XYZ file of C-alpha atoms in Angstrom:
465
model
C -80.175 -104.293 -10.936
C -80.037 -107.757 -9.312
C -78.494 -107.733 -5.842
C -76.758 -110.317 -3.711
C -77.478 -110.871 -0.035
C -75.976 -108.040 2.037
C -75.490 -105.698 -0.923
C -76.809 -102.126 -0.930
C -77.649 -99.584 -3.615
C -78.582 -95.873 -3.608
C -82.268 -95.045 -4.034
C -82.424 -91.877 -6.172
C -86.203 -91.441 -5.966
C -88.724 -89.499 -3.899
C -91.088 -92.485 -3.804
C -90.686 -96.189 -4.519
C -92.958 -99.099 -5.241
C -91.897 -102.285 -3.432
C -93.097 -105.437 -5.171
C -93.040 -108.829 -3.464
C -93.320 -111.500 -6.144
C -93.494 -115.283 -6.384
C -94.662 -118.106 -8.644
C -98.150 -119.083 -7.508
C -99.562 -122.565 -7.967
C -100.969 -125.647 -6.309
C -99.388 -126.238 -2.904
C -97.698 -122.822 -2.870
C -98.493 -120.669 0.191
C -100.025 -117.236 -0.226
C -97.606 -114.391 0.606
C -98.167 -110.995 2.224
C -95.887 -107.960 2.167
C -95.443 -105.695 5.190
C -93.300 -102.771 6.351
C -92.039 -101.608 9.738
C -90.961 -98.002 10.273
C -88.043 -97.867 12.731
C -86.378 -95.034 14.622
C -82.721 -94.705 15.642
C -83.202 -97.449 18.276
C -84.137 -99.939 15.579
C -87.673 -100.198 17.010
C -91.127 -98.960 16.074
C -92.375 -95.930 18.031
C -95.824 -97.486 18.361
C -97.895 -100.181 16.666
C -98.979 -97.536 14.138
C -95.540 -97.976 12.551
C -96.480 -101.434 11.263
C -98.060 -101.432 7.783
C -99.586 -104.719 6.604
C -102.848 -106.291 5.380
C -104.799 -105.445 8.552
C -103.315 -101.943 8.870
C -102.754 -100.903 5.255
C -101.848 -97.235 5.670
C -99.434 -95.455 7.971
C -100.955 -92.423 9.744
C -98.490 -90.156 7.908
C -99.585 -91.540 4.541
C -95.938 -92.172 3.676
C -96.234 -95.988 3.547
C -99.185 -97.866 2.082
C -100.040 -101.499 1.471
C -101.487 -101.426 -2.048
C -102.690 -105.021 -2.261
C -102.216 -108.169 -4.277
C -102.635 -109.241 -7.852
C -102.401 -112.609 -9.557
C -101.845 -112.872 -13.293
C -101.543 -116.469 -14.425
C -98.826 -118.117 -12.354
C -97.364 -114.832 -11.095
C -98.387 -113.504 -7.696
C -97.470 -110.060 -6.346
C -98.152 -107.963 -3.269
C -97.060 -104.330 -3.263
C -96.184 -101.459 -0.953
C -95.652 -97.792 -1.774
C -93.105 -95.806 0.259
C -93.069 -92.018 -0.101
C -89.511 -91.432 1.102
C -89.851 -87.656 1.003
C -92.870 -87.830 3.341
C -91.334 -90.038 6.016
C -91.057 -88.340 9.390
C -87.500 -87.201 10.288
C -87.218 -89.653 13.200
C -87.762 -92.641 10.881
C -84.306 -94.050 10.063
C -85.229 -97.379 8.451
C -88.164 -99.023 6.704
C -87.926 -102.796 6.968
C -89.558 -104.768 4.139
C -90.875 -108.165 5.233
C -93.012 -111.002 3.908
C -95.083 -113.718 5.571
C -96.339 -117.054 4.252
C -99.929 -118.143 4.825
C -100.477 -121.918 4.664
C -96.900 -123.089 4.362
C -93.237 -122.051 4.499
C -90.950 -120.055 2.228
C -89.214 -123.279 1.271
C -92.380 -124.121 -0.685
C -92.360 -120.807 -2.581
C -90.646 -120.783 -5.993
C -89.529 -117.615 -7.716
C -89.417 -115.441 -4.581
C -88.158 -111.880 -5.160
C -88.461 -108.285 -3.967
C -88.223 -105.483 -6.497
C -87.993 -101.689 -6.119
C -89.103 -99.314 -8.844
C -89.622 -95.576 -8.981
C -93.247 -94.855 -8.107
C -95.245 -92.939 -10.697
C -98.438 -90.934 -10.288
C -100.668 -92.065 -7.396
C -98.095 -94.667 -6.367
C -98.195 -96.519 -9.688
C -95.298 -98.720 -10.659
C -94.502 -97.282 -14.090
C -90.956 -96.114 -13.210
C -87.573 -97.659 -13.811
C -86.247 -100.531 -11.743
C -83.907 -99.495 -8.936
C -83.084 -102.871 -7.394
C -84.091 -106.513 -7.297
C -83.223 -109.224 -4.777
C -83.993 -112.935 -5.310
C -83.506 -114.826 -2.009
C -82.335 -118.374 -2.638
C -81.820 -119.853 0.822
C -85.361 -119.896 2.271
C -86.428 -123.165 3.896
C -88.758 -123.707 6.873
C -89.403 -120.046 7.706
C -92.913 -118.567 7.733
C -91.722 -114.941 7.771
C -88.855 -113.342 5.888
C -87.015 -110.044 6.234
C -86.334 -109.261 2.598
C -84.543 -105.927 2.840
C -84.593 -102.435 4.245
C -84.617 -98.831 3.132
C -82.318 -96.758 5.337
C -80.997 -93.214 5.620
C -77.278 -92.568 5.121
C -75.886 -89.007 5.125
C -79.192 -87.454 4.109
C -79.887 -89.927 1.284
C -81.782 -93.206 1.084
C -80.328 -96.630 0.291
C -81.709 -100.157 -0.012
C -80.004 -103.206 1.493
C -80.814 -106.832 0.624
C -81.100 -108.750 3.922
C -82.651 -112.221 3.419
C -83.243 -113.262 7.042
C -85.901 -115.871 7.849
C -88.099 -116.207 10.955
C -89.451 -119.604 11.975
C -91.646 -117.776 14.518
C -93.683 -116.207 11.716
C -94.893 -112.665 11.255
C -95.738 -112.415 14.968
C -92.143 -113.232 15.916
C -90.671 -110.831 13.368
C -93.000 -108.000 14.370
C -92.373 -108.583 18.085
C -88.604 -108.334 17.540
C -89.112 -104.771 16.314
C -91.356 -103.741 19.216
C -94.859 -104.559 17.926
C -97.429 -105.771 20.467
C -99.356 -108.650 18.899
C -102.854 -109.546 20.059
C -105.397 -112.243 19.289
C -108.798 -111.347 17.711
C -111.031 -109.450 20.126
C -114.498 -110.525 21.155
C -117.250 -107.924 21.297
C -118.021 -106.547 24.750
C -121.523 -107.238 26.130
C -124.090 -104.763 24.899
C -121.751 -103.242 22.328
C -123.276 -101.005 19.704
C -122.242 -99.870 16.256
C -120.019 -96.794 16.220
C -120.372 -94.214 13.503
C -117.474 -94.615 11.108
C -115.364 -91.455 11.148
C -115.060 -91.391 7.365
C -118.697 -92.065 6.578
C -120.607 -89.030 5.299
C -124.210 -88.601 6.410
C -126.720 -90.508 4.327
C -128.210 -88.086 1.784
C -131.930 -87.686 1.328
C -132.820 -88.665 -2.221
C -136.148 -87.172 -3.338
C -137.358 -89.275 -6.268
C -134.017 -88.856 -8.028
C -133.642 -90.631 -11.355
C -131.806 -93.864 -10.930
C -132.337 -97.484 -10.104
C -135.679 -98.189 -8.511
C -136.861 -101.340 -6.801
C -140.348 -102.803 -6.253
C -142.585 -101.051 -3.695
C -142.010 -101.974 -0.073
C -144.327 -104.723 1.172
C -144.663 -103.022 4.538
C -143.889 -99.726 6.286
C -144.939 -96.184 5.421
C -145.395 -95.062 1.851
C -142.130 -93.953 0.314
C -140.262 -93.957 -3.001
C -138.840 -97.326 -4.010
C -135.649 -98.668 -2.580
C -132.766 -97.637 -2.695
C -134.035 -94.451 -0.998
C -133.684 -94.949 2.744
C -134.158 -91.921 5.038
C -131.284 -90.900 7.263
C -131.633 -91.427 11.005
C -133.478 -88.628 12.762
C -131.563 -89.044 16.011
C -128.244 -87.347 16.567
C -125.297 -89.594 15.988
C -123.070 -90.170 19.014
C -119.844 -88.248 19.043
C -116.540 -89.361 20.441
C -115.392 -87.186 23.352
C -112.259 -85.249 22.480
C -109.524 -85.152 25.108
C -108.429 -81.726 26.190
C -104.880 -80.472 25.822
C -102.237 -81.318 23.208
C -102.379 -84.753 21.627
C -99.464 -87.157 22.208
C -97.132 -87.924 19.331
C -96.741 -91.398 17.883
C -93.702 -91.917 20.096
C -95.677 -90.998 23.230
C -98.797 -93.061 22.588
C -99.053 -96.403 24.386
C -98.799 -99.398 22.093
C -102.146 -100.778 20.932
C -101.972 -104.491 20.086
C -102.272 -105.382 16.424
C -104.187 -108.348 15.065
C -102.349 -110.597 12.601
C -105.054 -113.194 11.931
C -106.899 -113.172 8.602
C -108.795 -115.431 6.219
C -107.963 -115.574 2.497
C -110.655 -117.006 0.227
C -109.607 -118.992 -2.840
C -111.241 -121.082 -5.567
C -110.465 -124.184 -3.530
C -111.776 -122.672 -0.240
C -114.282 -120.002 -1.354
C -116.390 -119.476 1.790
C -116.085 -118.741 5.503
C -118.444 -118.245 8.423
C -118.205 -114.740 9.869
C -120.020 -116.021 12.936
C -117.373 -118.657 13.646
C -114.659 -116.039 13.106
C -116.219 -113.803 15.763
C -117.782 -111.275 13.379
C -121.248 -111.205 14.952
C -121.696 -107.552 15.932
C -120.445 -104.052 15.302
C -119.675 -103.012 11.746
C -118.020 -104.713 8.785
C -116.193 -102.567 6.265
C -116.006 -103.868 2.684
C -113.135 -102.409 0.658
C -112.347 -102.631 -3.044
C -108.884 -101.469 -4.034
C -107.636 -101.599 -7.582
C -104.787 -100.641 -9.868
C -104.729 -100.626 -13.657
C -101.782 -101.730 -15.734
C -99.512 -98.811 -16.556
C -98.822 -99.789 -20.158
C -100.706 -101.763 -22.763
C -98.891 -104.839 -24.120
C -97.611 -104.781 -27.656
C -98.542 -106.909 -30.646
C -101.583 -109.173 -30.679
C -102.033 -108.917 -26.903
C -102.109 -105.135 -27.172
C -104.703 -105.215 -29.967
C -106.885 -107.555 -27.928
C -106.568 -105.323 -24.856
C -107.544 -102.247 -26.855
C -110.486 -104.106 -28.374
C -111.704 -105.019 -24.878
C -111.159 -101.523 -23.524
C -108.098 -99.595 -22.417
C -108.010 -98.953 -18.660
C -106.779 -95.376 -18.249
C -108.352 -94.343 -14.987
C -111.722 -96.131 -15.080
C -114.545 -95.067 -12.768
C -115.493 -98.206 -10.837
C -118.562 -98.320 -8.592
C -118.809 -100.619 -5.587
C -122.434 -101.689 -5.122
C -124.565 -104.030 -3.031
C -127.834 -105.784 -3.770
C -129.673 -106.641 -0.570
C -132.670 -108.660 0.495
C -134.065 -108.298 4.019
C -135.863 -111.015 5.940
C -139.156 -109.081 5.645
C -138.961 -109.305 1.847
C -137.679 -105.821 1.047
C -135.065 -105.644 -1.697
C -132.917 -102.867 -3.073
C -129.508 -101.638 -4.110
C -126.833 -99.468 -2.512
C -124.729 -97.614 -5.079
C -123.514 -94.183 -6.168
C -125.826 -94.237 -9.186
C -128.928 -92.261 -8.263
C -127.259 -91.260 -4.948
C -128.557 -94.466 -3.375
C -125.968 -94.496 -0.587
C -128.130 -96.474 1.863
C -128.118 -96.124 5.648
C -126.152 -97.779 8.429
C -128.634 -97.371 11.297
C -131.886 -98.005 9.401
C -132.820 -100.430 6.640
C -130.946 -101.573 4.654
C -128.190 -101.304 7.336
C -125.630 -100.873 4.543
C -123.930 -97.574 3.740
C -121.682 -96.617 0.810
C -118.989 -94.244 2.018
C -118.439 -92.381 -1.229
C -117.536 -92.620 -4.892
C -113.893 -92.950 -5.971
C -114.060 -91.932 -9.608
C -110.537 -92.896 -10.658
C -108.980 -95.338 -8.200
C -106.636 -92.565 -7.050
C -108.159 -92.494 -3.575
C -105.734 -94.501 -1.469
C -108.444 -96.422 0.359
C -110.394 -97.313 -2.802
C -114.164 -97.697 -2.485
C -115.800 -98.796 0.759
C -119.178 -99.725 2.105
C -120.112 -100.587 5.680
C -122.567 -103.236 6.919
C -124.179 -103.069 10.360
C -123.743 -106.571 11.808
C -125.916 -105.702 14.823
C -128.837 -106.195 12.403
C -127.720 -109.594 11.079
C -131.147 -111.038 11.940
C -132.760 -108.618 9.465
C -130.432 -109.451 6.553
C -131.275 -112.419 4.313
C -128.568 -111.945 1.701
C -126.232 -109.260 0.362
C -124.398 -109.424 -2.963
C -121.343 -107.170 -3.275
C -120.516 -106.314 -6.883
C -118.601 -103.730 -8.906
C -119.459 -102.043 -12.200
C -117.537 -99.896 -14.672
C -119.406 -96.595 -14.893
C -117.116 -95.006 -17.469
C -113.508 -94.869 -18.636
C -113.181 -98.460 -19.880
C -115.109 -101.163 -21.707
C -113.914 -104.089 -19.577
C -111.900 -105.106 -16.518
C -108.958 -106.236 -18.692
C -105.672 -105.168 -17.127
C -107.272 -104.450 -13.762
C -105.787 -105.877 -10.559
C -108.177 -105.729 -7.612
C -108.323 -106.917 -4.019
C -111.481 -107.236 -1.921
C -111.234 -107.055 1.873
C -114.015 -107.491 4.436
C -113.005 -106.176 7.867
C -115.396 -107.051 10.708
C -115.026 -104.887 13.789
C -114.616 -108.126 15.743
C -113.023 -111.220 14.262
C -110.515 -111.890 11.526
C -110.600 -109.926 8.246
C -111.439 -111.776 5.038
C -109.750 -110.990 1.734
C -109.356 -112.317 -1.796
C -108.002 -111.198 -5.152
C -109.765 -111.141 -8.494
C -108.461 -113.266 -11.325
C -107.372 -111.740 -14.607
C -110.361 -110.728 -16.730
C -110.364 -112.402 -20.163
C -113.883 -111.459 -21.318
C -115.447 -108.081 -22.252
C -117.044 -107.695 -18.814
C -118.336 -104.453 -17.279
C -119.690 -105.977 -14.056
C -118.153 -108.389 -11.566
C -119.917 -110.185 -8.715
C -117.452 -110.037 -5.817
C -118.931 -111.710 -2.730
C -122.252 -113.142 -1.579
C -123.156 -112.831 2.109
C -126.017 -115.051 3.249
C -127.792 -115.548 6.563
C -128.070 -119.296 7.077
C -130.030 -119.986 10.261
C -128.486 -116.972 11.971
C -124.956 -117.684 10.736
C -123.434 -115.190 8.291
C -121.550 -116.928 5.467
C -119.256 -115.033 3.085
C -118.655 -116.665 -0.280
C -116.078 -115.511 -2.825
C -117.809 -115.087 -6.183
C -115.207 -113.238 -8.325
C -117.377 -113.728 -11.434
C -116.979 -111.481 -14.464
C -120.366 -111.136 -16.183
C -120.950 -109.944 -19.758
C -124.203 -107.973 -20.157
C -126.305 -108.636 -23.231
C -126.772 -105.751 -25.633
C -129.096 -103.164 -24.127
C -128.979 -104.726 -20.628
C -127.393 -102.721 -17.815
C -124.692 -104.201 -15.554
C -127.071 -103.946 -12.560
C -129.834 -105.810 -14.340
C -127.289 -108.421 -15.458
C -126.291 -109.134 -11.844
C -129.949 -109.164 -10.781
C -130.847 -111.740 -13.420
C -127.814 -113.906 -12.649
C -128.633 -114.087 -8.926
C -132.447 -113.981 -9.143
C -133.140 -110.731 -7.270
C -136.243 -109.913 -9.357
C -136.091 -106.101 -9.211
C -137.379 -103.483 -11.638
C -134.721 -101.157 -13.096
C -134.769 -97.723 -14.740
C -131.857 -95.701 -16.198
C -129.987 -93.488 -13.751
C -127.083 -91.053 -13.474
C -124.752 -89.784 -10.787
């Protein structure tokens, strides 16, 4: 149903997928979707009620930023709103968009679309509403519409209000406290990530093995790295009942980010302020809900139908002392954050159903010991290629602006994709967008294919997880 500005429609669904769409192309700004959860005052209760690229999940889990995809000339960024899970004090969910590198007057084909959300937030349901704003001009932020409660039911209203003050101005109007990127305090150290499981000890498990270490005590080949023997620091827990979201003081949110493209594929983490602490690398993906019909469908099936593939986020590393290895779920080679290789894989998302996707963490306090790190992803099972897969890669330094980019549509029978190459160039960490789909030769593993393409020179044996 196509709506006019100011119109409203009932939303007869427990969960909806909100799709921001536009026609991408040369000279067209990149767009980002966001949501603000408002109470009866028309304000957020705290900065936690702002869901966007730097804060992709509401603490309640009811609103999530799912990420972008680009297929040909069509760009989309999506949110999932679980209406049934929204806290009772939330009266409205404002849907907004911001333009990066231009204004909305330069964006053709702008629209917002609501569909019933399927399993795991997928967008395979029927269309509920669609709004195509036609009066955008010099604005850099846009209030597209809002979901709101009315007599116990939810409705959607098309708004179409622009903000020349950008996302910061729009967010501030609803009570968000906006801050500039922080700089690390003197003598700061790496905190233990609350979602990171302890690094497992891997006793000669079958899996990928690397050449023997050129120095240090005798041990199995990399990727086995022993876990730290010292106790990890714990965060003191305050006594007494915890304050609610409405009672917590506002913590400033950071709106700055860097988006890598084919035209501008690299950025210096050092110049962005990412010189210490941790950096979290996230891969989030969705697969197309339905296969296309006709010739396109036959080609997709020939390349491999994506029905819940098991993707593995991995990292090849080379240290300045010459040691090389891999961090991956295969062979339980999860790495270590506080000892070499200073890279830790958080876990293994076997289906893409985990809301946060797959993550690994890099300890930037040991930048001087890292020569290069290649982040890549493989298909372990469930598909024969990346066809129909829409993925977003985000690197979030503890200090400094986050870096993100989307993968292009896969048009080859690839089972491994090189995502990003991080290199230490005279003490300066450079991140380069690779986004390269590689096609392994017959009998050659995806890991060996990446190794050969980037000249790592490791020895590989079959492994399982």
